[in-house]
């Protein structure tokens, strides 16, 4: 038994299991009068029927693949010009619509023998003419085999479409949820292991309050792990491992769609349905249900408790700052601690992309446009006599156009017509492992403020140096500086080893921070007219005499404190520094 046969047998078993679940649910529905139980059973039956439809589609694909791989998979093609060709296998015969183009000969020649037969060949291989038919296929006809199924059109969906409750793309949804749930389960297991270590640590320390909080988080994490395992098992049982082209949509994994976004999110929670509530006692009221909204594991909003799974005025405005994902967790409070019963994860980039698509569709509908696929399926408006009208109609605001005559006046399937500039997403989303939630969302992405046009230097990100505190002493303007090489104090002669010191902004006189109050020498950058005439002057003014010398060792300038370079030193260079 090859892989295809094993896959077919596995799909058969899955279909039989879903049928058994439907029979059991139908029997349960007839045996109870509880409206809540009946609604939950109806939801299970509806989901099982949808699963059966998906599995039967996969079964058909596997069977066609098996037939295509077999050597004798189909009847042999009729001979050209034979008596049976015009009756059954010719153009317009009963089998022409079933198998598509006429099959080529089995010898592998595609077009060499497609010249048809204008009569049986006579002596010498020449046609006698007048007895045959036209060539069965043009030289550029469809080269597919007669038993090859017509390829399907590539579905156009986004990841937000896959997490909707009524999504028709069940196969891609299964693949998406398998990868997402496996990742969430691994993260939650790591979180649970960390909490267990905290519980043991608080137990050893004897901190009862911290231990109680950690124990509550451990219980909640354990419940989340069980829910994630249940959801993962549900999709694993439905998954059929065959190679299809539906999961190869590279646009869903584009890097620019996964970067963190910043903006403003508006969310309104309406109701939940078909969830598995926490069990309560027989004579007690139902559990109180509330929902917590998290953005990157940070709680941003919480609804009020409800016993009828509906909320009227639960509208939240959430500021998003470089975040990727929103998590909605449904809790039931039946005892001391709330119990999680359902999850929903929505990527912010998917919301932004859906908003963009809806805005474009709304603009097209207001202008009277219809997409090509809708027009091909009869989605355009019908004119008089039942004939479809042209797509290129004037906008609905034109004065000569009657209301309702536009090609896109009606609403597209599943997409309500947007009449105002505010585009919102309102639909039912699937909860994991069971149930659905009704949400209305709108996200306004915040883009960086554009810089005005500047004809200057265009120095982007230029940093101005902070003005330091200036201390004046003997004409010097000392500021605190950080030196990254060995300097020498001009006052005490000691070294500044990679530390801060005081340096004059004018003459570069350098000393320790503790030495600048003791400085008695004047700043050499000051003119004689700037010196206070009433100040006591030094009676001796002995001029310096400089001479050239070769600096071989480590010597520092006695004024600026920098290390002198090796080699001959000119007097003028030292004169400005002393």
PDB file of C-alpha atoms in Angstrom, residues 74 226 316 328 382:
ATOM      1  CA  UNK A  74      -9.317   5.642 -18.236  1.00  0.00           C
ATOM      2  CA  UNK A 226      -5.212  21.853  28.550  1.00  0.00           C
ATOM      3  CA  UNK A 316     -12.561  50.115  24.098  1.00  0.00           C
ATOM      4  CA  UNK A 328      -8.665  37.921  23.770  1.00  0.00           C
ATOM      5  CA  UNK A 382     -29.115  43.179 -14.500  1.00  0.00           C
TER       6      UNK A 382
END
